């Protein structure tokens, strides 16, 4: 059984993350489609979020990235503080700011982010989960 799990949304695997609004002490919960086809382990980015979320959360601009596929062209990348409270995960993550996100969701958790964890349905086809990798 994973330490963090969420029901599928429109039949798609979902990861829930928490972002902090810059200077407000408030948090934004975002549901992201878990997409192993988004990026590679060598990609600069780990998540794709609405650019407005990146800005509201005090994202620090870093080098833009050129994407191909569902998003084609050059996009800004920000370092954004991302949390998965159930896993005690709290880190600055490189996030691509995009003008629109998948319908019914708040963004995309790319392959590089998912690889930080053990991930899958863990035997429950109606849910998707994350587990921290075993410590060496």
Coordinates of C-alpha atoms in Angstrom, one line a residue:
X1 CA 0.0 0.0 0.0
X2 CA 1.5 3.4 -1.0
X3 CA 2.0 6.2 1.5
X4 CA 0.1 8.6 -0.7
X5 CA -2.7 7.7 -3.1
X6 CA -5.4 9.4 -5.0
X7 CA -8.4 8.2 -7.1
X8 CA -8.1 8.4 -10.8
X9 CA -9.7 11.4 -12.4
X10 CA -11.5 10.8 -15.7
X11 CA -9.6 7.5 -15.8
X12 CA -6.2 9.1 -15.6
X13 CA -3.6 8.8 -12.8
X14 CA -3.4 11.8 -10.6
X15 CA -0.8 13.2 -8.1
X16 CA -1.8 15.9 -5.6
X17 CA 0.8 18.5 -4.7
X18 CA 0.6 21.6 -2.5
X19 CA 2.1 25.0 -3.4
X20 CA 2.6 28.0 -1.1
X21 CA 1.3 31.4 -2.2
X22 CA 4.1 33.9 -2.0
X23 CA 4.0 36.0 1.1
X24 CA 0.5 35.0 2.0
X25 CA 0.9 31.9 4.1
X26 CA -1.8 30.2 2.1
X27 CA -1.5 27.0 0.2
X28 CA -2.8 25.9 -3.2
X29 CA -3.6 22.3 -3.8
X30 CA -3.1 21.1 -7.4
X31 CA -4.1 17.9 -9.0
X32 CA -1.7 16.9 -11.7
X33 CA -1.9 14.1 -14.3
X34 CA 0.9 11.6 -13.7
X35 CA 2.4 11.4 -17.2
X36 CA 5.5 9.2 -17.7
X37 CA 5.5 10.3 -21.3
X38 CA 6.1 13.9 -20.3
X39 CA 9.8 14.6 -20.5
X40 CA 12.7 12.3 -19.7
X41 CA 15.0 11.7 -16.7
X42 CA 17.4 14.2 -18.2
X43 CA 14.7 16.9 -18.7
X44 CA 15.2 20.3 -17.0
X45 CA 11.7 20.3 -15.7
X46 CA 9.7 18.1 -13.4
X47 CA 6.2 19.6 -13.5
X48 CA 4.1 21.7 -15.9
X49 CA 1.7 24.2 -14.2
X50 CA -0.3 27.1 -15.3
X51 CA 2.2 30.0 -15.5
X52 CA 0.0 32.1 -13.2
X53 CA 0.4 29.5 -10.5
X54 CA 4.2 29.7 -10.9
X55 CA 4.1 33.5 -10.5
X56 CA 1.6 33.5 -7.6
X57 CA 3.8 31.1 -5.7
X58 CA 6.9 33.2 -6.1
X59 CA 8.6 31.0 -8.7
X60 CA 12.1 32.0 -9.4
X61 CA 12.7 32.2 -13.2
X62 CA 15.5 30.1 -14.6
X63 CA 16.5 29.2 -18.1
X64 CA 13.5 28.7 -20.6
X65 CA 13.0 25.3 -22.2
X66 CA 12.0 24.3 -25.7
X67 CA 9.2 21.6 -25.6
X68 CA 7.8 19.4 -28.3
X69 CA 4.7 17.2 -28.2
X70 CA 1.6 18.5 -26.5
X71 CA 3.3 21.8 -25.8
X72 CA 5.5 23.0 -28.7
X73 CA 7.8 26.0 -28.5
X74 CA 9.7 27.9 -25.8
X75 CA 8.3 28.2 -22.3
X76 CA 9.6 29.8 -19.1
X77 CA 10.8 27.5 -16.3
X78 CA 10.6 28.5 -12.6
X79 CA 11.9 27.0 -9.3
X80 CA 8.7 26.5 -7.3
X81 CA 8.4 25.1 -3.7
X82 CA 6.4 21.9 -4.0
X83 CA 5.1 19.7 -1.2
X84 CA 3.5 16.3 -1.0
X85 CA 2.6 16.4 2.7
X86 CA 1.8 12.7 2.9
X87 CA 5.4 11.8 2.0
X88 CA 7.1 14.7 3.9
X89 CA 8.3 15.8 0.5
X90 CA 9.1 19.5 0.4
X91 CA 11.6 20.8 -2.3
X92 CA 12.2 23.5 -4.9
X93 CA 11.2 21.9 -8.2
X94 CA 11.8 23.2 -11.8
X95 CA 8.4 23.8 -13.3
X96 CA 7.4 24.8 -16.8
X97 CA 4.9 27.6 -16.9
X98 CA 2.3 26.9 -19.6
X99 CA -0.7 29.0 -20.8
X100 CA -3.2 26.2 -20.4
X101 CA -3.3 22.8 -18.6
X102 CA -5.2 19.6 -19.3
X103 CA -8.9 20.0 -19.0
X104 CA -10.2 19.0 -15.5
X105 CA -6.7 19.0 -14.0
X106 CA -4.2 21.6 -12.8
X107 CA -1.0 20.5 -14.6
X108 CA 1.3 17.6 -15.3
X109 CA 3.7 15.6 -13.1
X110 CA 6.4 14.6 -15.6
X111 CA 8.5 11.5 -15.6
X112 CA 11.5 13.1 -13.8
X113 CA 9.2 14.1 -10.9
X114 CA 7.6 10.7 -10.7
X115 CA 11.0 9.0 -10.7
X116 CA 11.7 10.6 -7.3
X117 CA 9.2 7.9 -5.9
X118 CA 8.0 4.4 -6.5
X119 CA 4.7 5.0 -8.4
X120 CA 1.8 3.0 -9.7
X121 CA -1.5 1.6 -8.9
X122 CA -0.1 -0.8 -6.2
X123 CA -2.8 -3.4 -7.1
X124 CA -5.8 -1.0 -7.1
X125 CA -6.8 -0.2 -10.6
X126 CA -9.0 2.7 -9.4
X127 CA -6.2 4.6 -7.7
X128 CA -2.7 5.9 -8.3
X129 CA 0.0 6.2 -5.6
X130 CA 3.5 7.3 -4.7
X131 CA 5.8 5.8 -2.2
X132 CA 9.2 7.1 -1.2
X133 CA 12.0 4.9 -2.6
X134 CA 13.8 2.7 -0.1
X135 CA 16.8 4.4 1.5
X136 CA 20.1 2.7 0.8

